[in-house]
Amino acid sequence: MLESIYAVYGASGFGREVMCLAREQLLGDGGGIDQLVFVDDNPQSEFVNGHKVLTYEDFIAIEAINHYVTLAIADSSIRQKLTERILADDIKLWDIKASNVVVMDEAEIGAGAILSPFVTITSNITIGKCFQANIYSYVAHDCQIGDFVTFAPSVKCNGNIKIEDHAYIATGAIIRQGKPDKPIIIGERAIVGMGAVVTRNVPAGVTVIGNPAAPLSKENLRRK
């Protein structure tokens, strides 16, 4: 029986990127390549980038004392459902952090985070579970980030910002710094569009685009 078996859940583009980080991390911790697999609900091939691809059922059937999974799934609702499933099956969430990630003082990060290369998390920050921060993103001081939040590449989240559960911040978006007594709030399931510059609160469930960011509408789409 194995001591531990590890999996990247999702063998698509982001999953293949995460696998590189997972492999580096596992080897650095003294693990072996034979302990690392992909899990995918609809496997397209037996191997991807040199790693075996298993169904979830085949993965949990492997005899091991511990099963660890990182969820390389962009859709936050699916990520939540899978999290609930694996925790119910007594599988542990696996945190993935690139070797050049910077995490400073008093930063609390929930289980199951994926921090890609060149990500920076500064000081006095709380982040919920299953956070994803893609390459070159940062979170500055005194921010609060909820569960299942997703940052695409190069997101700039400045100080005193509150981002609620399931928000999605697209590539190159900038969120202006808030104030200690009046943080900028990105509401639950809000979407901040690619390259948007957020200067005020974004209500829950609303998509904003542009500079300054404004709610998505037919009128501002025509202006593009």
PDB file of C-alpha atoms in Angstrom:
ATOM      1  CA  MET A   1       0.000   0.000   0.000  1.00  0.00           C
ATOM      2  CA  LEU A   2       1.214   3.506  -0.840  1.00  0.00           C
ATOM      3  CA  GLU A   3       1.726   6.066   1.885  1.00  0.00           C
ATOM      4  CA  SER A   4       0.157   8.806  -0.278  1.00  0.00           C
ATOM      5  CA  ILE A   5      -1.227   9.277  -3.784  1.00  0.00           C
ATOM      6  CA  TYR A   6      -1.610  12.743  -5.339  1.00  0.00           C
ATOM      7  CA  ALA A   7      -3.789  13.996  -8.188  1.00  0.00           C
ATOM      8  CA  VAL A   8      -4.386  17.048 -10.306  1.00  0.00           C
ATOM      9  CA  TYR A   9      -8.124  17.063 -11.005  1.00  0.00           C
ATOM     10  CA  GLY A  10      -8.548  18.242 -14.602  1.00  0.00           C
ATOM     11  CA  ALA A  11      -6.315  17.299 -17.539  1.00  0.00           C
ATOM     12  CA  SER A  12      -7.115  20.275 -19.788  1.00  0.00           C
ATOM     13  CA  GLY A  13      -4.928  23.353 -20.351  1.00  0.00           C
ATOM     14  CA  PHE A  14      -4.820  24.733 -16.813  1.00  0.00           C
ATOM     15  CA  GLY A  15      -4.519  21.249 -15.369  1.00  0.00           C
ATOM     16  CA  ARG A  16      -1.446  20.576 -17.490  1.00  0.00           C
ATOM     17  CA  GLU A  17       0.124  23.803 -16.220  1.00  0.00           C
ATOM     18  CA  VAL A  18      -0.657  22.892 -12.630  1.00  0.00           C
ATOM     19  CA  MET A  19       0.767  19.399 -13.117  1.00  0.00           C
ATOM     20  CA  CYS A  20       4.214  20.907 -13.741  1.00  0.00           C
ATOM     21  CA  LEU A  21       4.009  22.767 -10.430  1.00  0.00           C
ATOM     22  CA  ALA A  22       2.615  19.746  -8.604  1.00  0.00           C
ATOM     23  CA  ARG A  23       5.438  17.540  -9.886  1.00  0.00           C
ATOM     24  CA  GLU A  24       8.112  20.038  -8.837  1.00  0.00           C
ATOM     25  CA  GLN A  25       6.537  20.423  -5.407  1.00  0.00           C
ATOM     26  CA  LEU A  26       6.134  16.682  -4.843  1.00  0.00           C
ATOM     27  CA  LEU A  27       9.706  15.910  -5.879  1.00  0.00           C
ATOM     28  CA  GLY A  28      10.965  18.705  -3.624  1.00  0.00           C
ATOM     29  CA  ASP A  29       9.074  17.123  -0.725  1.00  0.00           C
ATOM     30  CA  GLY A  30      10.705  13.768  -1.384  1.00  0.00           C
ATOM     31  CA  GLY A  31       7.842  12.151  -3.265  1.00  0.00           C
ATOM     32  CA  GLY A  32       8.011  10.216  -6.498  1.00  0.00           C
ATOM     33  CA  ILE A  33       6.503  10.630  -9.959  1.00  0.00           C
ATOM     34  CA  ASP A  34       4.675   7.317  -9.600  1.00  0.00           C
ATOM     35  CA  GLN A  35       2.593   8.922  -6.841  1.00  0.00           C
ATOM     36  CA  LEU A  36       1.191  11.642  -9.131  1.00  0.00           C
ATOM     37  CA  VAL A  37      -1.699  11.279 -11.600  1.00  0.00           C
ATOM     38  CA  PHE A  38      -4.384  13.253 -13.379  1.00  0.00           C
ATOM     39  CA  VAL A  39      -8.040  12.738 -12.502  1.00  0.00           C
ATOM     40  CA  ASP A  40     -10.573  13.572 -15.190  1.00  0.00           C
ATOM     41  CA  ASP A  41     -14.285  12.810 -15.479  1.00  0.00           C
ATOM     42  CA  ASN A  42     -13.979  12.212 -19.224  1.00  0.00           C
ATOM     43  CA  PRO A  43     -10.458  10.959 -19.949  1.00  0.00           C
ATOM     44  CA  GLN A  44      -9.454  11.430 -23.590  1.00  0.00           C
ATOM     45  CA  SER A  45      -6.312   9.323 -23.321  1.00  0.00           C
ATOM     46  CA  GLU A  46      -4.525   7.033 -20.906  1.00  0.00           C
ATOM     47  CA  PHE A  47      -1.577   9.404 -20.393  1.00  0.00           C
ATOM     48  CA  VAL A  48      -1.172  13.191 -20.628  1.00  0.00           C
ATOM     49  CA  ASN A  49       2.313  14.719 -20.538  1.00  0.00           C
ATOM     50  CA  GLY A  50       3.710  11.520 -19.093  1.00  0.00           C
ATOM     51  CA  HIS A  51       1.180  11.134 -16.278  1.00  0.00           C
ATOM     52  CA  LYS A  52      -1.566   8.553 -16.078  1.00  0.00           C
ATOM     53  CA  VAL A  53      -5.153   9.820 -16.378  1.00  0.00           C
ATOM     54  CA  LEU A  54      -7.684   8.140 -14.091  1.00  0.00           C
ATOM     55  CA  THR A  55     -11.371   8.507 -13.459  1.00  0.00           C
ATOM     56  CA  TYR A  56     -12.291   9.670  -9.987  1.00  0.00           C
ATOM     57  CA  GLU A  57     -13.546   6.184  -9.122  1.00  0.00           C
ATOM     58  CA  ASP A  58     -10.252   4.590 -10.189  1.00  0.00           C
ATOM     59  CA  PHE A  59      -8.294   7.164  -8.195  1.00  0.00           C
ATOM     60  CA  ILE A  60     -10.102   6.593  -4.908  1.00  0.00           C
ATOM     61  CA  ALA A  61      -9.826   2.827  -5.445  1.00  0.00           C
ATOM     62  CA  ILE A  62      -6.002   3.042  -5.235  1.00  0.00           C
ATOM     63  CA  GLU A  63      -4.836   1.557  -1.963  1.00  0.00           C
ATOM     64  CA  ALA A  64      -3.108   4.384  -0.105  1.00  0.00           C
ATOM     65  CA  ILE A  65      -3.174   5.760   3.411  1.00  0.00           C
ATOM     66  CA  ASN A  66      -3.719   9.305   2.124  1.00  0.00           C
ATOM     67  CA  HIS A  67      -5.296  10.652  -1.056  1.00  0.00           C
ATOM     68  CA  TYR A  68      -4.551  14.276  -1.996  1.00  0.00           C
ATOM     69  CA  VAL A  69      -6.216  16.311  -4.765  1.00  0.00           C
ATOM     70  CA  THR A  70      -5.727  19.781  -6.179  1.00  0.00           C
ATOM     71  CA  LEU A  71      -8.617  21.077  -8.279  1.00  0.00           C
ATOM     72  CA  ALA A  72      -7.389  22.655 -11.522  1.00  0.00           C
ATOM     73  CA  ILE A  73     -10.941  23.581 -12.520  1.00  0.00           C
ATOM     74  CA  ALA A  74     -11.672  27.160 -13.569  1.00  0.00           C
ATOM     75  CA  ASP A  75     -15.452  27.044 -13.024  1.00  0.00           C
ATOM     76  CA  SER A  76     -15.863  27.888  -9.346  1.00  0.00           C
ATOM     77  CA  SER A  77     -19.266  26.203  -8.998  1.00  0.00           C
ATOM     78  CA  ILE A  78     -17.856  22.925 -10.289  1.00  0.00           C
ATOM     79  CA  ARG A  79     -14.835  23.428  -8.036  1.00  0.00           C
ATOM     80  CA  GLN A  80     -17.150  23.728  -5.039  1.00  0.00           C
ATOM     81  CA  LYS A  81     -19.136  20.605  -5.954  1.00  0.00           C
ATOM     82  CA  LEU A  82     -15.955  18.597  -6.418  1.00  0.00           C
ATOM     83  CA  THR A  83     -14.569  19.909  -3.130  1.00  0.00           C
ATOM     84  CA  GLU A  84     -17.667  18.751  -1.293  1.00  0.00           C
ATOM     85  CA  ARG A  85     -17.397  15.362  -3.003  1.00  0.00           C
ATOM     86  CA  ILE A  86     -13.757  14.716  -2.221  1.00  0.00           C
ATOM     87  CA  LEU A  87     -14.020  15.878   1.387  1.00  0.00           C
ATOM     88  CA  ALA A  88     -16.992  13.553   1.868  1.00  0.00           C
ATOM     89  CA  ASP A  89     -14.764  10.741   0.600  1.00  0.00           C
ATOM     90  CA  ASP A  90     -12.071  11.653   3.157  1.00  0.00           C
ATOM     91  CA  ILE A  91      -9.702  12.967   0.483  1.00  0.00           C
ATOM     92  CA  LYS A  92      -7.472  15.880   1.418  1.00  0.00           C
ATOM     93  CA  LEU A  93      -7.191  19.144  -0.491  1.00  0.00           C
ATOM     94  CA  TRP A  94      -3.644  19.651  -1.758  1.00  0.00           C
ATOM     95  CA  ASP A  95      -2.154  23.161  -1.849  1.00  0.00           C
ATOM     96  CA  ILE A  96       0.029  23.919  -4.877  1.00  0.00           C
ATOM     97  CA  LYS A  97       2.512  26.796  -4.743  1.00  0.00           C
ATOM     98  CA  ALA A  98       5.143  27.586  -7.378  1.00  0.00           C
ATOM     99  CA  SER A  99       8.673  27.809  -6.036  1.00  0.00           C
ATOM    100  CA  ASN A 100       8.916  31.548  -6.772  1.00  0.00           C
ATOM    101  CA  VAL A 101       5.644  32.563  -5.120  1.00  0.00           C
ATOM    102  CA  VAL A 102       6.082  35.248  -2.438  1.00  0.00           C
ATOM    103  CA  VAL A 103       3.914  35.131   0.690  1.00  0.00           C
ATOM    104  CA  MET A 104       4.619  37.802   3.307  1.00  0.00           C
ATOM    105  CA  ASP A 105       3.490  38.360   6.917  1.00  0.00           C
ATOM    106  CA  GLU A 106       0.163  37.352   8.456  1.00  0.00           C
ATOM    107  CA  ALA A 107      -1.290  35.876   5.270  1.00  0.00           C
ATOM    108  CA  GLU A 108      -3.872  33.151   5.908  1.00  0.00           C
ATOM    109  CA  ILE A 109      -4.682  31.044   2.856  1.00  0.00           C
ATOM    110  CA  GLY A 110      -7.390  28.380   2.904  1.00  0.00           C
ATOM    111  CA  ALA A 111      -6.925  24.774   1.836  1.00  0.00           C
ATOM    112  CA  GLY A 112      -6.708  23.813  -1.818  1.00  0.00           C
ATOM    113  CA  ALA A 113      -5.105  27.004  -3.153  1.00  0.00           C
ATOM    114  CA  ILE A 114      -3.230  27.026  -6.454  1.00  0.00           C
ATOM    115  CA  LEU A 115      -0.619  29.795  -6.641  1.00  0.00           C
ATOM    116  CA  SER A 116       1.035  29.949 -10.050  1.00  0.00           C
ATOM    117  CA  PRO A 117       4.507  31.292 -10.875  1.00  0.00           C
ATOM    118  CA  PHE A 118       5.290  34.923  -9.944  1.00  0.00           C
ATOM    119  CA  VAL A 119       2.252  35.318  -7.692  1.00  0.00           C
ATOM    120  CA  THR A 120       2.690  37.602  -4.674  1.00  0.00           C
ATOM    121  CA  ILE A 121       0.554  37.590  -1.532  1.00  0.00           C
ATOM    122  CA  THR A 122       1.641  40.441   0.738  1.00  0.00           C
ATOM    123  CA  SER A 123       0.719  41.096   4.377  1.00  0.00           C
ATOM    124  CA  ASN A 124      -2.346  40.881   6.622  1.00  0.00           C
ATOM    125  CA  ILE A 125      -4.503  39.011   4.148  1.00  0.00           C
ATOM    126  CA  THR A 126      -7.164  36.326   4.552  1.00  0.00           C
ATOM    127  CA  ILE A 127      -8.078  34.042   1.657  1.00  0.00           C
ATOM    128  CA  GLY A 128     -10.728  31.323   1.645  1.00  0.00           C
ATOM    129  CA  LYS A 129     -10.509  27.792   0.329  1.00  0.00           C
ATOM    130  CA  CYS A 130      -9.704  26.716  -3.234  1.00  0.00           C
ATOM    131  CA  PHE A 131      -8.366  30.093  -4.349  1.00  0.00           C
ATOM    132  CA  GLN A 132      -6.711  30.153  -7.773  1.00  0.00           C
ATOM    133  CA  ALA A 133      -4.178  32.855  -8.653  1.00  0.00           C
ATOM    134  CA  ASN A 134      -2.719  32.549 -12.132  1.00  0.00           C
ATOM    135  CA  ILE A 135       0.699  33.819 -13.266  1.00  0.00           C
ATOM    136  CA  TYR A 136       1.872  37.339 -12.319  1.00  0.00           C
ATOM    137  CA  SER A 137      -1.137  38.102 -10.113  1.00  0.00           C
ATOM    138  CA  TYR A 138      -0.857  39.776  -6.729  1.00  0.00           C
ATOM    139  CA  VAL A 139      -2.912  40.460  -3.614  1.00  0.00           C
ATOM    140  CA  ALA A 140      -1.789  43.498  -1.623  1.00  0.00           C
ATOM    141  CA  HIS A 141      -2.148  44.295   2.088  1.00  0.00           C
ATOM    142  CA  ASP A 142      -5.328  44.100   4.141  1.00  0.00           C
ATOM    143  CA  CYS A 143      -7.436  42.227   1.584  1.00  0.00           C
ATOM    144  CA  GLN A 144     -10.141  39.678   2.332  1.00  0.00           C
ATOM    145  CA  ILE A 145     -10.882  37.071  -0.306  1.00  0.00           C
ATOM    146  CA  GLY A 146     -13.676  34.519  -0.006  1.00  0.00           C
ATOM    147  CA  ASP A 147     -14.020  30.897  -1.073  1.00  0.00           C
ATOM    148  CA  PHE A 148     -13.612  29.662  -4.666  1.00  0.00           C
ATOM    149  CA  VAL A 149     -12.347  32.967  -6.022  1.00  0.00           C
ATOM    150  CA  THR A 150     -10.452  32.878  -9.331  1.00  0.00           C
ATOM    151  CA  PHE A 151      -7.749  35.241 -10.574  1.00  0.00           C
ATOM    152  CA  ALA A 152      -6.745  34.946 -14.238  1.00  0.00           C
ATOM    153  CA  PRO A 153      -3.177  36.007 -15.192  1.00  0.00           C
ATOM    154  CA  SER A 154      -1.824  39.429 -14.147  1.00  0.00           C
ATOM    155  CA  VAL A 155      -4.622  40.473 -11.802  1.00  0.00           C
ATOM    156  CA  LYS A 156      -3.675  43.459  -9.648  1.00  0.00           C
ATOM    157  CA  CYS A 157      -5.616  43.376  -6.397  1.00  0.00           C
ATOM    158  CA  ASN A 158      -4.474  46.386  -4.384  1.00  0.00           C
ATOM    159  CA  GLY A 159      -4.856  47.053  -0.673  1.00  0.00           C
ATOM    160  CA  ASN A 160      -8.078  47.131   1.370  1.00  0.00           C
ATOM    161  CA  ILE A 161     -10.230  45.129  -1.028  1.00  0.00           C
ATOM    162  CA  LYS A 162     -12.883  42.563  -0.159  1.00  0.00           C
ATOM    163  CA  ILE A 163     -13.688  39.932  -2.776  1.00  0.00           C
ATOM    164  CA  GLU A 164     -16.632  37.688  -1.982  1.00  0.00           C
ATOM    165  CA  ASP A 165     -17.161  34.001  -2.777  1.00  0.00           C
ATOM    166  CA  HIS A 166     -17.010  32.744  -6.377  1.00  0.00           C
ATOM    167  CA  ALA A 167     -15.932  36.070  -7.893  1.00  0.00           C
ATOM    168  CA  TYR A 168     -13.944  35.825 -11.126  1.00  0.00           C
ATOM    169  CA  ILE A 169     -11.305  38.442 -11.969  1.00  0.00           C
ATOM    170  CA  ALA A 170     -10.167  38.239 -15.599  1.00  0.00           C
ATOM    171  CA  THR A 171      -6.738  38.727 -17.148  1.00  0.00           C
ATOM    172  CA  GLY A 172      -5.067  42.086 -16.549  1.00  0.00           C
ATOM    173  CA  ALA A 173      -7.818  43.517 -14.372  1.00  0.00           C
ATOM    174  CA  ILE A 174      -6.828  46.197 -11.851  1.00  0.00           C
ATOM    175  CA  ILE A 175      -8.755  46.851  -8.634  1.00  0.00           C
ATOM    176  CA  ARG A 176      -8.026  50.269  -7.142  1.00  0.00           C
ATOM    177  CA  GLN A 177      -6.949  50.415  -3.517  1.00  0.00           C
ATOM    178  CA  GLY A 178      -9.718  50.911  -0.994  1.00  0.00           C
ATOM    179  CA  LYS A 179      -9.571  52.503   2.447  1.00  0.00           C
ATOM    180  CA  PRO A 180      -9.278  50.763   5.817  1.00  0.00           C
ATOM    181  CA  ASP A 181     -12.758  51.959   6.810  1.00  0.00           C
ATOM    182  CA  LYS A 182     -14.202  51.670   3.297  1.00  0.00           C
ATOM    183  CA  PRO A 183     -12.782  48.773   1.284  1.00  0.00           C
ATOM    184  CA  ILE A 184     -13.704  48.253  -2.336  1.00  0.00           C
ATOM    185  CA  ILE A 185     -16.052  45.274  -2.463  1.00  0.00           C
ATOM    186  CA  ILE A 186     -16.361  42.799  -5.327  1.00  0.00           C
ATOM    187  CA  GLY A 187     -19.628  40.991  -4.683  1.00  0.00           C
ATOM    188  CA  GLU A 188     -20.345  37.283  -4.694  1.00  0.00           C
ATOM    189  CA  ARG A 189     -20.198  35.729  -8.186  1.00  0.00           C
ATOM    190  CA  ALA A 190     -19.300  39.078  -9.744  1.00  0.00           C
ATOM    191  CA  ILE A 191     -17.116  39.044 -12.864  1.00  0.00           C
ATOM    192  CA  VAL A 192     -14.479  41.671 -13.576  1.00  0.00           C
ATOM    193  CA  GLY A 193     -13.690  41.661 -17.290  1.00  0.00           C
ATOM    194  CA  MET A 194     -10.327  41.458 -19.005  1.00  0.00           C
ATOM    195  CA  GLY A 195      -8.300  44.637 -18.534  1.00  0.00           C
ATOM    196  CA  ALA A 196     -11.012  46.346 -16.502  1.00  0.00           C
ATOM    197  CA  VAL A 197     -10.049  49.046 -13.999  1.00  0.00           C
ATOM    198  CA  VAL A 198     -12.301  48.835 -10.943  1.00  0.00           C
ATOM    199  CA  THR A 199     -12.660  52.103  -9.019  1.00  0.00           C
ATOM    200  CA  ARG A 200     -15.840  51.383  -7.052  1.00  0.00           C
ATOM    201  CA  ASN A 201     -17.827  48.489  -5.600  1.00  0.00           C
ATOM    202  CA  VAL A 202     -19.109  45.758  -7.925  1.00  0.00           C
ATOM    203  CA  PRO A 203     -22.492  44.322  -6.865  1.00  0.00           C
ATOM    204  CA  ALA A 204     -22.993  40.590  -6.470  1.00  0.00           C
ATOM    205  CA  GLY A 205     -23.573  38.749  -9.743  1.00  0.00           C
ATOM    206  CA  VAL A 206     -22.712  41.746 -11.949  1.00  0.00           C
ATOM    207  CA  THR A 207     -20.185  41.705 -14.812  1.00  0.00           C
ATOM    208  CA  VAL A 208     -18.138  44.879 -15.267  1.00  0.00           C
ATOM    209  CA  ILE A 209     -15.841  45.866 -18.133  1.00  0.00           C
ATOM    210  CA  GLY A 210     -13.799  48.859 -19.262  1.00  0.00           C
ATOM    211  CA  ASN A 211     -11.865  51.744 -17.706  1.00  0.00           C
ATOM    212  CA  PRO A 212     -13.372  52.779 -15.397  1.00  0.00           C
ATOM    213  CA  ALA A 213     -15.227  49.507 -15.011  1.00  0.00           C
ATOM    214  CA  ALA A 214     -18.968  49.705 -15.609  1.00  0.00           C
ATOM    215  CA  PRO A 215     -21.717  47.063 -15.765  1.00  0.00           C
ATOM    216  CA  LEU A 216     -21.843  45.121 -19.001  1.00  0.00           C
ATOM    217  CA  SER A 217     -24.584  46.359 -21.330  1.00  0.00           C
ATOM    218  CA  LYS A 218     -25.376  46.466 -25.040  1.00  0.00           C
ATOM    219  CA  GLU A 219     -24.448  50.141 -25.092  1.00  0.00           C
ATOM    220  CA  ASN A 220     -20.944  49.758 -23.728  1.00  0.00           C
ATOM    221  CA  LEU A 221     -20.383  46.702 -25.907  1.00  0.00           C
ATOM    222  CA  ARG A 222     -21.158  48.876 -28.954  1.00  0.00           C
ATOM    223  CA  ARG A 223     -18.559  51.401 -27.791  1.00  0.00           C
ATOM    224  CA  LYS A 224     -15.949  48.655 -27.896  1.00  0.00           C
TER     225      LYS A 224
END
